[in-house]
mmCIF file of C-alpha atoms in Angstrom:
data_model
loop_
_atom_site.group_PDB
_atom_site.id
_atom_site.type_symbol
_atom_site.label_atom_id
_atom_site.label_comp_id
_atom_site.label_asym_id
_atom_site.label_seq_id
_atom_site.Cartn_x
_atom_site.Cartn_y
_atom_site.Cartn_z
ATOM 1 C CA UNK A 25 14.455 -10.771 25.542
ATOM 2 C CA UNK A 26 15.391 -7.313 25.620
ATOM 3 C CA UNK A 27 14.208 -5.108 28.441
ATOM 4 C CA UNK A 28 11.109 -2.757 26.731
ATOM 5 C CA UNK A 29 11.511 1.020 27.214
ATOM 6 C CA UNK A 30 8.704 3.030 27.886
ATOM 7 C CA UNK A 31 6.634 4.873 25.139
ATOM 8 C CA UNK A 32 3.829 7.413 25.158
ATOM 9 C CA UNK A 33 1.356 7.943 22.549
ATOM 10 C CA UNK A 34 -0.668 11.119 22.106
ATOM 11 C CA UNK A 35 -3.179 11.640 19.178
ATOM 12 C CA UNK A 36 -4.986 14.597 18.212
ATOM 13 C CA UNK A 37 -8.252 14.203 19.698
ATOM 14 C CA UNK A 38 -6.721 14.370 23.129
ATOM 15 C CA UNK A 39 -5.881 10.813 23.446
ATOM 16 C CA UNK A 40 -3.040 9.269 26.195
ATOM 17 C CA UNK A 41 -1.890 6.343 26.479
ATOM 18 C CA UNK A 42 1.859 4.986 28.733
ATOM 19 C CA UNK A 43 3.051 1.653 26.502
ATOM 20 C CA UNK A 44 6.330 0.158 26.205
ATOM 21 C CA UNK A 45 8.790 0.465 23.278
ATOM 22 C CA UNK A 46 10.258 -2.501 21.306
ATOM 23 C CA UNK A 47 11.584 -0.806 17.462
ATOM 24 C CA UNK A 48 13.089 2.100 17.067
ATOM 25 C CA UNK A 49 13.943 4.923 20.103
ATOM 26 C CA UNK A 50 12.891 8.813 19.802
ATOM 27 C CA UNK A 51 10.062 10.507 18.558
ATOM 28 C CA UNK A 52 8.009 10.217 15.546
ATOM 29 C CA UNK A 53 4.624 11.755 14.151
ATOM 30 C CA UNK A 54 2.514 10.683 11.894
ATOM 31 C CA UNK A 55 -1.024 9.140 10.943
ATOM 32 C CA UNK A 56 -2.692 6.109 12.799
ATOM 33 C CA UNK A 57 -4.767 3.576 11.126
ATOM 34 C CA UNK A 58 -5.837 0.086 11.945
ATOM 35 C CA UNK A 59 -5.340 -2.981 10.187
ATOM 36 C CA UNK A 60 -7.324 -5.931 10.364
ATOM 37 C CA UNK A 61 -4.878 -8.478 8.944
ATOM 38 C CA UNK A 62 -4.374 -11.470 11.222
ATOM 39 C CA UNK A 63 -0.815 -12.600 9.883
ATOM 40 C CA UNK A 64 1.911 -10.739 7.711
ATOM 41 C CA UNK A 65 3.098 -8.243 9.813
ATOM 42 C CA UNK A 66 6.256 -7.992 8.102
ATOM 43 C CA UNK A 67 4.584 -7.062 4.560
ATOM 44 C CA UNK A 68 2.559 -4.758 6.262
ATOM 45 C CA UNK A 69 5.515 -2.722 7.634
ATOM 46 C CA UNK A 70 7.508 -2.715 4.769
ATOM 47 C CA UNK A 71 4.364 -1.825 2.634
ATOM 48 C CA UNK A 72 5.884 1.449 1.072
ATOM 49 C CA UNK A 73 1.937 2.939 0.962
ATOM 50 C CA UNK A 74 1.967 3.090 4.405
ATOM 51 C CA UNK A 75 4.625 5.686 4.434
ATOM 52 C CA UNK A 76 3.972 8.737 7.520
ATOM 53 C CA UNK A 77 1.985 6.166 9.231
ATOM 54 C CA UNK A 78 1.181 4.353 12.526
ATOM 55 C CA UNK A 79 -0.194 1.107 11.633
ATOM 56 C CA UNK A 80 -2.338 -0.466 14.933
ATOM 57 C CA UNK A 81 -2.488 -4.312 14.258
ATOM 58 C CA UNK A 82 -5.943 -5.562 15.503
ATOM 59 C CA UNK A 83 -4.434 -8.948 15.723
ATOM 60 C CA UNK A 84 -3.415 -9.133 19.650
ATOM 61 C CA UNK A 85 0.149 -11.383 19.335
ATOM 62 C CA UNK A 86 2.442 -10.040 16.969
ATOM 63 C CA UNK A 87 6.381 -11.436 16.815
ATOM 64 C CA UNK A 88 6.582 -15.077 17.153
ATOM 65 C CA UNK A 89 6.973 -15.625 13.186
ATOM 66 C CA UNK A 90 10.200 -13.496 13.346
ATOM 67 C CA UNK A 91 11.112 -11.813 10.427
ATOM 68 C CA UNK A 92 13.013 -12.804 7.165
ATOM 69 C CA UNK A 93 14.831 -11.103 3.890
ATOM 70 C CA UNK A 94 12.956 -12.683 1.597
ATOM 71 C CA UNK A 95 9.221 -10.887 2.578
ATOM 72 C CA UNK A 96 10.026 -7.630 2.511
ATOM 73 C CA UNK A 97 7.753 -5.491 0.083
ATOM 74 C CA UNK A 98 10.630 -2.858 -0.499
ATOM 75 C CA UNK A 99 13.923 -2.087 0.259
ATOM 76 C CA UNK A 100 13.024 -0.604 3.837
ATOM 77 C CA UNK A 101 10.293 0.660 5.688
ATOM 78 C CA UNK A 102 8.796 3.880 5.825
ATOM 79 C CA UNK A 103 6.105 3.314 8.360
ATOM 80 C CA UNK A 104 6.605 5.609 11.451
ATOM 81 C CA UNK A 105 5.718 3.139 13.978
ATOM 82 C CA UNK A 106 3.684 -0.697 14.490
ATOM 83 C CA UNK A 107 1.662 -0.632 17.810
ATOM 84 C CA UNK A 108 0.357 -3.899 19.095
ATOM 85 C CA UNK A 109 -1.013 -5.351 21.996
ATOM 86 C CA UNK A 110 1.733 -7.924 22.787
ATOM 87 C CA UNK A 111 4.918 -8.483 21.378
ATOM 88 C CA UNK A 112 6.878 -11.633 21.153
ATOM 89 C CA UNK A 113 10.976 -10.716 21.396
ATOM 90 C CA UNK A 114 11.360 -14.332 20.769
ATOM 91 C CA UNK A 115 10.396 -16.084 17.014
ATOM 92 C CA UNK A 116 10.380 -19.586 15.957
ATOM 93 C CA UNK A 117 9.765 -20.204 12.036
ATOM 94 C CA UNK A 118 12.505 -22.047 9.937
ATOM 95 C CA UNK A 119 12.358 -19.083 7.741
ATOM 96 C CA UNK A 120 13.415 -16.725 10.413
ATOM 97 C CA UNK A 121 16.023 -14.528 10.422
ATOM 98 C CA UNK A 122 16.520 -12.295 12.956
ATOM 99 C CA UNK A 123 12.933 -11.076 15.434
ATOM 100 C CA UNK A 124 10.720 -8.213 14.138
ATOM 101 C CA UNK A 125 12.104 -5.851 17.299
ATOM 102 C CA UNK A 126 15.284 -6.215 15.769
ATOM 103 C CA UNK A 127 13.835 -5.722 11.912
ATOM 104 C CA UNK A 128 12.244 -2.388 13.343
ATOM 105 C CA UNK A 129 15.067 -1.098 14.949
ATOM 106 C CA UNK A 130 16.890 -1.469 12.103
ATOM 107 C CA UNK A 131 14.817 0.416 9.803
ATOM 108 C CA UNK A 132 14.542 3.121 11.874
ATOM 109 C CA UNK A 133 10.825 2.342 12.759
ATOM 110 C CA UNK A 134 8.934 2.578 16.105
ATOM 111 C CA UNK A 135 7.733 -0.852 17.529
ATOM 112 C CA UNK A 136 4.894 -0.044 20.031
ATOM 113 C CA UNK A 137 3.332 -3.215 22.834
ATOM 114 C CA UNK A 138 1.728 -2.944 26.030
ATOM 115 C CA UNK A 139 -1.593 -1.058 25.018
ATOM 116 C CA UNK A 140 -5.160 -1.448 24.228
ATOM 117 C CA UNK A 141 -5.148 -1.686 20.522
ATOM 118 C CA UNK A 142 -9.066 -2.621 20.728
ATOM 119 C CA UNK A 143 -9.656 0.518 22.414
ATOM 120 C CA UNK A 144 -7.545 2.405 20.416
ATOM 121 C CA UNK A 145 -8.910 0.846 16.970
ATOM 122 C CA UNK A 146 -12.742 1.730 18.233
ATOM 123 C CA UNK A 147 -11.388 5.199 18.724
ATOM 124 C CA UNK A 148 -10.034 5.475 15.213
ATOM 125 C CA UNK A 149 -12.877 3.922 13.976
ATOM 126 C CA UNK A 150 -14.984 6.324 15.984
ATOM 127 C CA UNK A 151 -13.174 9.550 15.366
ATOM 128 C CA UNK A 152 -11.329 8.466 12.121
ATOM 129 C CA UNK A 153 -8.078 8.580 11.259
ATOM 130 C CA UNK A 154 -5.997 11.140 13.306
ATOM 131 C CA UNK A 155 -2.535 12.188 13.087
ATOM 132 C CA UNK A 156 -0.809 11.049 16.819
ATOM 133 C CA UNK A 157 2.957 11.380 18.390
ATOM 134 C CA UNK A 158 5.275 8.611 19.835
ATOM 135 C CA UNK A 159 7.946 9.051 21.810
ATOM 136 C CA UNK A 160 10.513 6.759 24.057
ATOM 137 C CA UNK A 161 11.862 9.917 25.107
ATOM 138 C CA UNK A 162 9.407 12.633 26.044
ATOM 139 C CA UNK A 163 6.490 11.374 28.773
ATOM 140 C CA UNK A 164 4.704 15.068 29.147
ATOM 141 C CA UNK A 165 1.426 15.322 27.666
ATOM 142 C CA UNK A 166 1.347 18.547 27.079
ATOM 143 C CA UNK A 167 5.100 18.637 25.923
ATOM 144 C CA UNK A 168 3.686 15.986 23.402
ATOM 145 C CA UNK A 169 0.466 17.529 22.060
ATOM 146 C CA UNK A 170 2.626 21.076 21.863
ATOM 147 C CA UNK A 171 5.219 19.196 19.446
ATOM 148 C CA UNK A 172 2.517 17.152 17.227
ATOM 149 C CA UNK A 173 0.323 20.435 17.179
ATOM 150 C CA UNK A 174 3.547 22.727 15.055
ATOM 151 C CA UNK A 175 3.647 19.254 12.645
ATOM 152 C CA UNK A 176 2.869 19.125 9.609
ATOM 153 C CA UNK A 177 -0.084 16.741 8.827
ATOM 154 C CA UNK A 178 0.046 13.640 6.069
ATOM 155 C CA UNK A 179 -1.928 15.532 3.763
ATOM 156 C CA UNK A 180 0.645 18.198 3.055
ATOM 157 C CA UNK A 181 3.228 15.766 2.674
ATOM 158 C CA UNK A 182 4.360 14.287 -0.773
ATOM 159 C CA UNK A 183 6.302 10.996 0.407
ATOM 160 C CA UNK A 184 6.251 9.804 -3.503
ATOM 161 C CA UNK A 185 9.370 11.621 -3.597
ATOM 162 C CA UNK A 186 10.550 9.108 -0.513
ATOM 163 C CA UNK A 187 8.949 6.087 -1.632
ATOM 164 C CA UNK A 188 9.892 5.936 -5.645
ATOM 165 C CA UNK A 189 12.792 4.669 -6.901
ATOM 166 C CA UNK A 190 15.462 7.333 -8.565
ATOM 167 C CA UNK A 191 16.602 5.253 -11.313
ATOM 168 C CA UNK A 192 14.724 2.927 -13.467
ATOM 169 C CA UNK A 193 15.154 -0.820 -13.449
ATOM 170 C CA UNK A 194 14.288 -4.189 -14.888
ATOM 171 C CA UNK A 195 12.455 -6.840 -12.803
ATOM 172 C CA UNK A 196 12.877 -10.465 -13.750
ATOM 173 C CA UNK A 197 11.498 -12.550 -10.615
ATOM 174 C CA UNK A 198 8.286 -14.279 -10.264
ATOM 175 C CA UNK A 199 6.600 -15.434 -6.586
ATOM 176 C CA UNK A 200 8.788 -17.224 -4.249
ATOM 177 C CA UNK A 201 9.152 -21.330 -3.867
ATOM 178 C CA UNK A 202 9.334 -22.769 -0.543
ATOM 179 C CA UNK A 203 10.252 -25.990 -2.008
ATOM 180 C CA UNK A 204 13.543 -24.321 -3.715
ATOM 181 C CA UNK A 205 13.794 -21.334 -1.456
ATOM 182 C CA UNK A 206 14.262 -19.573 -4.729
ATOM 183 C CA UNK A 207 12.214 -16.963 -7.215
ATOM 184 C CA UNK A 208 10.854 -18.528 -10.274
ATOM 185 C CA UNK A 209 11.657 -16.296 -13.384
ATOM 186 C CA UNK A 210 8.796 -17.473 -15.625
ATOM 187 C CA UNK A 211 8.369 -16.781 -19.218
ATOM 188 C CA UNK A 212 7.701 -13.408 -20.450
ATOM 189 C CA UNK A 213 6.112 -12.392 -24.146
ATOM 190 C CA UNK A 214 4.529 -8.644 -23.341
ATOM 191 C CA UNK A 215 6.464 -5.720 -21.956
ATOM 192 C CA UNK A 216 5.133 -3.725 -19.316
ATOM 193 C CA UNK A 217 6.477 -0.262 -17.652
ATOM 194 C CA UNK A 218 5.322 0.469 -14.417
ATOM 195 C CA UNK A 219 5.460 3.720 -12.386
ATOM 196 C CA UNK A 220 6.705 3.928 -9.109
ATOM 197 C CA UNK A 221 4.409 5.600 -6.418
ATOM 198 C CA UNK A 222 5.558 3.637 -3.574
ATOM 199 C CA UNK A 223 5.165 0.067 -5.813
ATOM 200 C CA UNK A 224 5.165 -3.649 -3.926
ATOM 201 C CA UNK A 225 7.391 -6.088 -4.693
ATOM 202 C CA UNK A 226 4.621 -8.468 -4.386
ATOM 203 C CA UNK A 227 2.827 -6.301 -7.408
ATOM 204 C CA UNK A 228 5.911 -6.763 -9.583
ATOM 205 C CA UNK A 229 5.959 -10.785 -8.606
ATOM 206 C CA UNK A 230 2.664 -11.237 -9.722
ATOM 207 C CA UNK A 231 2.930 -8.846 -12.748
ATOM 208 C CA UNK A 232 6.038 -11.293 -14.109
ATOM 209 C CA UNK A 233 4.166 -14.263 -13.017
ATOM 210 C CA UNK A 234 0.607 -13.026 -15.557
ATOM 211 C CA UNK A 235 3.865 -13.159 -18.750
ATOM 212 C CA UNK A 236 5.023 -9.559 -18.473
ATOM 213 C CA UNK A 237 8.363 -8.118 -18.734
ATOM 214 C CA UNK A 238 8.172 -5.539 -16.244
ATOM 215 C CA UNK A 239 10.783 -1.947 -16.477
ATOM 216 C CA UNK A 240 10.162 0.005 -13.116
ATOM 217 C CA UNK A 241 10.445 4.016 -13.619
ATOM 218 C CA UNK A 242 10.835 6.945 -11.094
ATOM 219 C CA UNK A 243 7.330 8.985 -10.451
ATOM 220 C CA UNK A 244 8.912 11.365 -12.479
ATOM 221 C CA UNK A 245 9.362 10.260 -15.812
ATOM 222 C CA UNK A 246 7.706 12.528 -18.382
ATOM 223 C CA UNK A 247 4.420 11.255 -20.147
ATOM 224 C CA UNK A 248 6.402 12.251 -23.699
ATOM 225 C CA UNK A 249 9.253 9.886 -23.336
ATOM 226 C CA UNK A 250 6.971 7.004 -22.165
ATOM 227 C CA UNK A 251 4.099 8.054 -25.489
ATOM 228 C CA UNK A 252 7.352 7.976 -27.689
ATOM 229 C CA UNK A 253 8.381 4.578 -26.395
ATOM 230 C CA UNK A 254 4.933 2.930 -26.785
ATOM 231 C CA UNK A 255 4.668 4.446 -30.434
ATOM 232 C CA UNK A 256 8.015 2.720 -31.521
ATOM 233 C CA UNK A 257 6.712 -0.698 -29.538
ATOM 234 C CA UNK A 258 9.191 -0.772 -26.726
ATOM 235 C CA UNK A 259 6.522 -1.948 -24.535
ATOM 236 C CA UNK A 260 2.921 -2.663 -24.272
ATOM 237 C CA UNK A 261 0.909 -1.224 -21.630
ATOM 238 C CA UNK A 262 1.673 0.826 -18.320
ATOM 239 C CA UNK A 263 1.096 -0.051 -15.111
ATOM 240 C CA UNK A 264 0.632 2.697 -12.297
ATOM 241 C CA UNK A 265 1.332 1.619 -8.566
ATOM 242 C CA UNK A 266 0.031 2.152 -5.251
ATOM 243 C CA UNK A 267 1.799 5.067 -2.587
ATOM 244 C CA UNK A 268 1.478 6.782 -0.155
ATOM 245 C CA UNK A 269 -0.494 9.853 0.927
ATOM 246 C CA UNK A 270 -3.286 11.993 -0.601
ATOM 247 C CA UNK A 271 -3.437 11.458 -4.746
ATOM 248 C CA UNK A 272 -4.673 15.335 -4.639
ATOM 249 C CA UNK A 273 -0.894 16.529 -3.187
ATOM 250 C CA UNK A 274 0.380 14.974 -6.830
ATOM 251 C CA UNK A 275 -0.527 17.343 -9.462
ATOM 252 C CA UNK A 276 2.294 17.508 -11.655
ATOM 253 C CA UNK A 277 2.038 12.999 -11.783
ATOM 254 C CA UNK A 278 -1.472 13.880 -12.192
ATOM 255 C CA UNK A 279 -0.650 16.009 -15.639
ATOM 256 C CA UNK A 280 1.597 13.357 -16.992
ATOM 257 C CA UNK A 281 -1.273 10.725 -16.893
ATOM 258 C CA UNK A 282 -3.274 12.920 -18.188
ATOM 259 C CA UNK A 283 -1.149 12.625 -21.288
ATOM 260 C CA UNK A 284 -0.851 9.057 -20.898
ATOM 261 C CA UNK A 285 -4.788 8.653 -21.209
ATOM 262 C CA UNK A 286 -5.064 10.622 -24.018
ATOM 263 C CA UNK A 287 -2.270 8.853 -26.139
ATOM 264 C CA UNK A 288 -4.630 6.086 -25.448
ATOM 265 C CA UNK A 289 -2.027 3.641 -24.171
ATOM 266 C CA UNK A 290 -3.711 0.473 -22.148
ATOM 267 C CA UNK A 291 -3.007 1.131 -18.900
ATOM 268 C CA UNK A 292 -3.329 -0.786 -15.286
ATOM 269 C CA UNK A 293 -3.613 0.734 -11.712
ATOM 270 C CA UNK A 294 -4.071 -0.175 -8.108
ATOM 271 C CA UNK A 295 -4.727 1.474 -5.149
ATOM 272 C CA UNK A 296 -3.275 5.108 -5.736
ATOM 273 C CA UNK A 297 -2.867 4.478 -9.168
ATOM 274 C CA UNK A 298 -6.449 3.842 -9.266
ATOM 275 C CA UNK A 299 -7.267 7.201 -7.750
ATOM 276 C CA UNK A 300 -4.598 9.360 -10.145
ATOM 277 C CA UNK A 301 -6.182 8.005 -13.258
ATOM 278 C CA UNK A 302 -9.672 9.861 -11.721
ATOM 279 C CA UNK A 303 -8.096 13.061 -10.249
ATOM 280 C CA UNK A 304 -6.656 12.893 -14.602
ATOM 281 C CA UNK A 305 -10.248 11.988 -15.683
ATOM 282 C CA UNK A 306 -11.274 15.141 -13.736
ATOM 283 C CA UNK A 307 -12.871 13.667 -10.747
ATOM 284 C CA UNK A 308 -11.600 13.983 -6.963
ATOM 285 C CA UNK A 309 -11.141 12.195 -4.805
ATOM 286 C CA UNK A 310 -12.248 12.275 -1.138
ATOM 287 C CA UNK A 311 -10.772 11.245 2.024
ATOM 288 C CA UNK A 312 -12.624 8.083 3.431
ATOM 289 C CA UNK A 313 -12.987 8.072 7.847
ATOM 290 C CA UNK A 314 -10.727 5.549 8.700
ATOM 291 C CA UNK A 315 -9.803 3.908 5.361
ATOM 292 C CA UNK A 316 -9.812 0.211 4.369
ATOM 293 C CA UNK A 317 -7.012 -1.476 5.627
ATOM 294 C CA UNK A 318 -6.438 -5.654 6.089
ATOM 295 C CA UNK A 319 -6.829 -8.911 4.178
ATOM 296 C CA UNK A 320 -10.756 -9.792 4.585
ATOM 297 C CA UNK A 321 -12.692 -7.023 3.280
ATOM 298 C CA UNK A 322 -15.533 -8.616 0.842
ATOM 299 C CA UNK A 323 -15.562 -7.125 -2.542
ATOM 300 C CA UNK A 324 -18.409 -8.324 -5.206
ATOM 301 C CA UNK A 325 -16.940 -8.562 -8.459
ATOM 302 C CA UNK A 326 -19.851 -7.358 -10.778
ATOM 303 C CA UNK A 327 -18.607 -9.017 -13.649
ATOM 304 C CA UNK A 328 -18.664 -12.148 -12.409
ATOM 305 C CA UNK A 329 -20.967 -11.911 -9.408
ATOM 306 C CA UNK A 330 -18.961 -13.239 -7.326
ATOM 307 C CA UNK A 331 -17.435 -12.062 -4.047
ATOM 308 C CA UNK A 332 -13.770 -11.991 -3.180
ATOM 309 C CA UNK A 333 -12.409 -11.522 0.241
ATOM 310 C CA UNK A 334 -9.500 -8.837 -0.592
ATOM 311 C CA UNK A 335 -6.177 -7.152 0.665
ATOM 312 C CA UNK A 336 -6.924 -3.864 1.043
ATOM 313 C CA UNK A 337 -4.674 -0.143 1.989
ATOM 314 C CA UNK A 338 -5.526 2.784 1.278
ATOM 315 C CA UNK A 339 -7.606 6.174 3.260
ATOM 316 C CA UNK A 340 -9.669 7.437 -0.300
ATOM 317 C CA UNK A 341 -11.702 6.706 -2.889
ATOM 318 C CA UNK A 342 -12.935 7.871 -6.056
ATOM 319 C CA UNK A 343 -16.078 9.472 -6.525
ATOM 320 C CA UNK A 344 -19.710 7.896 -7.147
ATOM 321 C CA UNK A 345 -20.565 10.109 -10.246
ATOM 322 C CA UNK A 346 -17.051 8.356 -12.014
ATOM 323 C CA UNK A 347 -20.001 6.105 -13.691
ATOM 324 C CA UNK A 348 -20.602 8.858 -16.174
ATOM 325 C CA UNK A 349 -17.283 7.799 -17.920
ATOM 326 C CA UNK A 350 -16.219 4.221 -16.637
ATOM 327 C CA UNK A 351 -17.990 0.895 -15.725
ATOM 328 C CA UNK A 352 -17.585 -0.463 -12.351
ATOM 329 C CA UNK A 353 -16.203 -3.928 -12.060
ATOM 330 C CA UNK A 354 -15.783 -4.555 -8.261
ATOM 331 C CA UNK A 355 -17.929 -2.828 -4.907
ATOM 332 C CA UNK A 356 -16.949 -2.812 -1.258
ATOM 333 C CA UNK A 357 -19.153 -4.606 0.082
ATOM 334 C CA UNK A 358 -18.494 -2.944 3.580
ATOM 335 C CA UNK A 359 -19.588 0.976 2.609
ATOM 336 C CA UNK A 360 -20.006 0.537 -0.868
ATOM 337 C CA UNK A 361 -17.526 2.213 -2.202
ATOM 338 C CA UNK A 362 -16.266 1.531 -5.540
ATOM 339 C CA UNK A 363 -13.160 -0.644 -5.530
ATOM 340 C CA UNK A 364 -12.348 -1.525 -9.510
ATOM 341 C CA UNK A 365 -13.186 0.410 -13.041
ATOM 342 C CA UNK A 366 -12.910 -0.401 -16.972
ATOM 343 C CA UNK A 367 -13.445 2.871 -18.535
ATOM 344 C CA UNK A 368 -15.556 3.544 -21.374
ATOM 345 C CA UNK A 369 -13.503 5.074 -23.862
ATOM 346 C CA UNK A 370 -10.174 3.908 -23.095
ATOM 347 C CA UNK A 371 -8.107 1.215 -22.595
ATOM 348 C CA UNK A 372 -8.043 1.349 -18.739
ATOM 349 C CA UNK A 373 -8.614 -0.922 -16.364
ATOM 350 C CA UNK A 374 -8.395 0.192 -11.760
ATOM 351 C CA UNK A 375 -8.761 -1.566 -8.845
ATOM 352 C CA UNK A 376 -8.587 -0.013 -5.391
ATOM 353 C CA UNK A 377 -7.433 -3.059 -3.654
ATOM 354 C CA UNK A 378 -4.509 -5.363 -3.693
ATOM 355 C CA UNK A 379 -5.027 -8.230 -5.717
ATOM 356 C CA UNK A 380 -1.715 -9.363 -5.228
ATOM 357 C CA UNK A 381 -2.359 -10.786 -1.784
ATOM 358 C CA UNK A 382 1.172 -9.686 0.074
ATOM 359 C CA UNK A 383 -0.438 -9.899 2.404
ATOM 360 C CA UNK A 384 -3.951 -11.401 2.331
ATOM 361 C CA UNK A 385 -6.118 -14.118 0.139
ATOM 362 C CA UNK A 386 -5.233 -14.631 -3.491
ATOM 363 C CA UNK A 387 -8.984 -14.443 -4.872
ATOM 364 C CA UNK A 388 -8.310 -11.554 -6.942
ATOM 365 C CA UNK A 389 -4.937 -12.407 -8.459
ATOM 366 C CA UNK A 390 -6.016 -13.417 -11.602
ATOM 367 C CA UNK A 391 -6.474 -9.325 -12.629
ATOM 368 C CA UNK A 392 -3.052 -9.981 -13.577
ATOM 369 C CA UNK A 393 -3.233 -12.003 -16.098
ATOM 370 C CA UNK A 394 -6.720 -10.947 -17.342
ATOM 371 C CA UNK A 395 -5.577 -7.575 -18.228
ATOM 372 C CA UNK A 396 -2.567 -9.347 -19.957
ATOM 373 C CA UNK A 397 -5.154 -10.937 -22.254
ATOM 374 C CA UNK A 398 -6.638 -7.256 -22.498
ATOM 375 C CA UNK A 399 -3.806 -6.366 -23.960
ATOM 376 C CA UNK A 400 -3.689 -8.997 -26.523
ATOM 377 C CA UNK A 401 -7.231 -8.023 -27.690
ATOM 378 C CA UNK A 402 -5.639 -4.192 -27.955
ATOM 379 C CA UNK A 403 -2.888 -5.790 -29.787
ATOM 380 C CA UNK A 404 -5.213 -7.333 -32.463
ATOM 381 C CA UNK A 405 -7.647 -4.357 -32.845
ATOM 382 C CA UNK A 406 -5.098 -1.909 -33.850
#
């Protein structure tokens, strides 16, 4: 095992902590949140929504699984940094490929051990979510706080145009089989384009495996080439992805959907998706205190009554008074804060979490192929 470097942490409420380093050297600001997940560390890194971001893993051992090519949720990460409590340099799964130190380091991303992630979680929890600064290289407080305080903050940031792809593609592979150690490319009847905010492999998996044909497009591809397409049936529905950041920094994404919604194609979101088809519906969004983030938050579906345990990542929601013009299909049952819509007088359906389970439980997966029978009911009616 590689000898660990020191690191120190400083976060904006005056916080200090002395940790050791096991990613990526240097420094690096962003915004800390906790997750709750107890497994999938890998996903969670190379979840592209968690772009600017410190991610503190409640979970206490974090390493031993290694890391692998075949779970990553995008082509790299864009995390800032993982802190954990205690890292394990050496891994031991037949899947492995090389150890998550190494996977950090090579995507340019902090790996952070040695510190009290319970006390740090109860502070975030406490004081919210706060931007903070890492560094293997600077150990002065006050040097530290000086640096993070002429930042800018996540807020003012617009990482979609990090996160989403340049060029549009096709995407043929369903979930991944242990048995074969292959993807299964299952059959596909409906077409499906889906804009990239920051979008999850995972998401595309499971969009393929509900029988869609699924064209990825860049963030910003006009709402008039995409109307023009549906008109001459070159595809079906939309799908809009999660990302990064605050919905409310992306006004000109927020325009085109606004376009979208009024050509009345049927459309599908998640996560910041979810909140861009409000901001277009005319209603904010607001910045939650520490945000939802893990794989065991408990969400009652109100159309069945029935309460799944859910992956969940994202820092706002949309607004109560949203029942004036949609239905609401799922609750958190932790704040109760809405977490899925069907509007009223469109073909929309919205989910706030990630029913796609990369990580977390798969009780909410079948979305996917519900709203691909929505779209055979649109089909018929027209």
């Amino acid at each position: 095992m590689q000898e660990l470097q020191k690191a120190w942490i400083y976060l904006e409420n005056g916080d200090f902590y002395e940790a050791r380093s096991f990613g990526a050297s240097g420094s690096y600001v962003g915004e800390i949140v906790f997750n709750t997940s107890l497994s999938g560390y890998q996903e969670i890194s190379s979840d592209p929504s968690y772009a600017g971001q410190f991610v503190c893993l409640t979970m206490p051992e974090i390493g031993i699984v290694g890391a692998n090519n075949q779970d990553m949720e995008c082509v790299k990460i864009y995390a800032k940094g993982i802190i954990c409590r205690n890292y394990n340099e050496f891994f031991s799964n037949f899947r492995a490929d090389f150890s998550f130190g190494e996977f950090l380091r090579a995507n340019n991303c902090m790996g952070i051990c040695g510190i009290d992630t319970r006390k740090l979680t109860k502070s975030i929890r406490t004081n919210g979510s706060m931007m903070m600064i890492a560094s293997s290289e600077i150990s002065s407080k006050d040097e530290l706080k000086e640096m993070l305080s002429k930042s800018k903050r996540i807020e003012d940031i617009n990482y979609i145009e990090e996160v989403s792809t340049k060029e549009a593609y096709n995407y043929y592979f369903g979930k991944f089989d242990f048995n074969t150690m292959a993807y299964e490319t299952p059959n596909t009847s409906k077409k499906i384009v889906a804009i990239d905010f920051g979008i999850k492999r995972s998401i595309l998996q499971q969009l393929v495996n509900a029988g869609f044909s699924v064209s990825v497009v860049p963030n910003t591809t006009k709402a008039s080439k995409l109307i023009e397409g549906y008109k001459n049936s070159e595809f079906d529905a939309i799908f809009l992805s999660n990302g990064p950041g605050d919905p409310q920094v992306l006004s000109s994404e927020v325009a085109e959907i606004s376009s979208l919604i009024e050509a009345k194609i049927p459309i599908f979101a998640i996560c910041l998706g979810h909140q861009l088809i409000s901001l277009a519906m005319g209603y904010p969004t607001y910045k939650l205190p520490f945000g939802h983030h893990g794989g065991n938050h408990p969400v009652k579906n109100t159309l069945t009554n029935k309460i799944e345990i859910t992956a969940q990542n994202h820092n706002y929601s949309v607004p109560d008074d949203i029942v004036k013009i949609a239905d609401i299909t799922h609750v958190n049952l932790f704040d109760n804060t809405i977490e899925g819509l069907k509007y009223k007088d469109y073909p929309i359906y919205s989910l706030q979490h990630h029913p796609e389970a990369g990580p977390g439980p798969l009780e909410s997966t079948a979305i996917f192929r519900e709203f691909a029978e929505f779209i055979n009911s649109v089909k018929c009616s027209k």
